[in-house]
Short mmCIF file of C-alpha atoms in Angstrom, two decimals:
data_model
loop_
_atom_site.label_atom_id
_atom_site.label_comp_id
_atom_site.label_asym_id
_atom_site.label_seq_id
_atom_site.Cartn_x
_atom_site.Cartn_y
_atom_site.Cartn_z
CA MET A 224 6.46 3.53 -3.79
CA PRO A 225 5.47 6.87 -2.26
CA PHE A 226 5.81 7.60 1.43
CA LEU A 227 2.74 6.48 3.34
CA ALA A 228 3.31 8.58 6.42
CA PRO A 229 1.41 11.86 6.57
CA SER A 230 3.15 15.19 6.84
CA PHE A 231 3.64 16.45 10.37
CA ALA A 232 0.78 18.96 9.89
CA ARG A 233 -1.63 16.13 9.00
CA LEU A 234 -0.91 13.89 11.97
CA PRO A 235 -3.66 13.62 14.57
CA PRO A 236 -2.89 15.16 17.96
CA LEU A 237 -0.68 13.08 20.24
CA SER A 238 -3.57 12.60 22.68
CA PHE A 239 -5.66 10.99 19.90
CA LEU A 240 -2.82 8.69 18.89
CA LEU A 241 -2.22 7.60 22.47
CA ALA A 242 -5.94 7.12 23.16
CA ASP A 243 -6.19 4.90 20.09
CA GLN A 244 -3.63 2.43 21.46
CA MET A 245 -4.89 -0.72 23.18
CA GLU A 246 -1.63 -1.52 24.97
CA SER A 247 -0.57 -0.19 28.35
CA ARG A 248 1.50 2.98 28.48
CA LYS A 249 4.42 0.91 29.75
CA LYS A 250 4.34 -1.33 26.66
CA ILE A 251 3.95 1.69 24.38
CA ALA A 252 6.97 3.35 25.98
CA ARG A 253 9.01 0.15 25.58
CA HIS A 254 7.93 -0.10 21.92
CA LEU A 255 8.99 3.49 21.32
CA GLY A 256 12.31 2.97 23.09
CA VAL A 257 11.65 5.61 25.73
CA SER A 258 10.98 5.46 29.46
CA LEU A 259 7.46 5.54 30.84
CA ARG A 260 8.28 8.90 32.41
CA THR A 261 9.34 10.30 29.02
CA LEU A 262 6.11 9.08 27.43
CA GLN A 263 4.15 10.68 30.26
CA ARG A 264 6.03 13.95 29.67
CA TYR A 265 5.18 13.78 25.95
CA GLN A 266 1.54 13.15 26.83
CA ALA A 267 1.41 16.01 29.37
CA SER A 268 2.94 18.50 26.94
CA GLY A 269 1.00 17.18 23.94
CA ASN A 270 4.22 17.18 21.98
CA ALA A 271 6.70 14.48 21.00
CA PRO A 272 9.44 13.92 18.42
CA ARG A 273 8.24 13.19 14.89
CA ALA A 274 9.49 9.60 15.11
CA VAL A 275 7.18 9.00 18.10
CA TYR A 276 4.23 10.52 16.23
CA LEU A 277 4.89 8.35 13.19
CA ALA A 278 5.36 5.16 15.20
CA LEU A 279 2.09 5.80 17.01
CA TRP A 280 0.34 6.78 13.78
CA PHE A 281 1.30 3.51 12.05
CA GLU A 282 0.01 1.61 15.08
CA SER A 283 -3.26 3.56 15.13
CA ARG A 284 -6.48 2.96 13.19
CA TRP A 285 -5.48 5.79 10.83
CA GLY A 286 -2.15 4.23 9.97
CA MET A 287 -3.62 0.75 9.63
CA ALA A 288 -6.36 2.11 7.34
CA ALA A 289 -3.73 3.81 5.17
CA LEU A 290 -1.72 0.57 4.91
CA GLN A 291 -4.83 -1.45 4.10
CA ALA A 292 -5.90 1.06 1.44
CA GLN A 293 -2.44 0.91 -0.11
CA ALA A 294 -2.51 -2.89 -0.13
CA LEU A 295 -5.99 -2.90 -1.71
CA ASN A 296 -4.93 -0.41 -4.40
CA GLU A 297 -1.85 -2.46 -5.24
CA ALA A 298 -3.92 -5.67 -5.40
CA GLN A 299 -6.45 -4.04 -7.73
CA HIS A 300 -3.65 -2.71 -9.91
CA ALA A 301 -2.05 -6.15 -10.08
CA ARG A 302 -5.38 -7.78 -10.92
CA ALA A 303 -5.97 -5.28 -13.76
CA TRP A 304 -2.45 -5.87 -15.07
CA VAL A 305 -2.94 -9.65 -15.03
CA ALA A 306 -6.27 -9.25 -16.86
CA SER A 307 -4.61 -7.14 -19.56
CA LEU A 308 -1.84 -9.71 -19.95
CA GLU A 309 -4.43 -12.47 -20.26
CA ARG A 310 -6.24 -10.49 -22.98
CA GLU A 311 -2.95 -10.01 -24.82
CA CYS A 312 -2.19 -13.74 -24.56
CA GLU A 313 -5.63 -14.54 -25.99
CA ARG A 314 -5.08 -12.08 -28.83
CA LEU A 315 -1.72 -13.69 -29.61
CA ARG A 316 -3.31 -17.17 -29.52
CA GLY A 317 -5.72 -15.88 -32.16
CA VAL A 318 -2.80 -14.70 -34.27
CA ILE A 319 -1.15 -18.10 -33.95
CA ARG A 320 -4.40 -19.89 -34.91
CA ALA A 321 -4.84 -17.62 -37.93
CA LEU A 322 -1.26 -18.19 -39.05
CA GLU A 323 -1.55 -21.95 -38.55
CA ASN A 324 -4.79 -22.01 -40.55
CA ALA A 325 -3.22 -19.97 -43.34
CA GLN A 326 -0.02 -22.01 -43.46
CA GLY A 327 0.65 -23.21 -46.96
CA GLN A 328 -2.50 -21.56 -48.30
CA ALA A 329 -1.77 -17.86 -48.34
CA ALA A 330 0.93 -15.76 -49.88
CA ALA A 331 3.28 -13.77 -47.68
CA ASN A 332 1.40 -10.56 -48.50
CA SER A 333 -2.00 -12.10 -47.78
CA ALA A 334 -4.57 -10.16 -45.74
CA VAL A 335 -4.15 -12.62 -42.85
CA PHE A 336 -0.72 -11.14 -42.20
CA ASN A 337 -1.95 -7.55 -42.36
CA ALA A 338 -4.72 -8.06 -39.79
CA PHE A 339 -2.25 -8.27 -36.91
#
């Protein structure tokens, strides 16, 4: 599975990520494992360590949208794979029916064996 996190250059500004959070700054700081004062310093400077950016990004609407899109893509891929396996099973059932119908009636080099 590829990395879902964006490159550092593609992350929204720290102010956008913080504004997108519904929790209090105190809870955000606790979640990030930093003090409230450190979070305030990050916010004032507009700069934070990459780990902080990524944690906030995954908690933001942008990160959630990326995760939901990934989940949808994987579900669609799985559904298509299941459909192809079902088609293959139906094709093989047809082969079995044809072989059962030809049992005892056709020679080993009969056309029924060449069709599959």
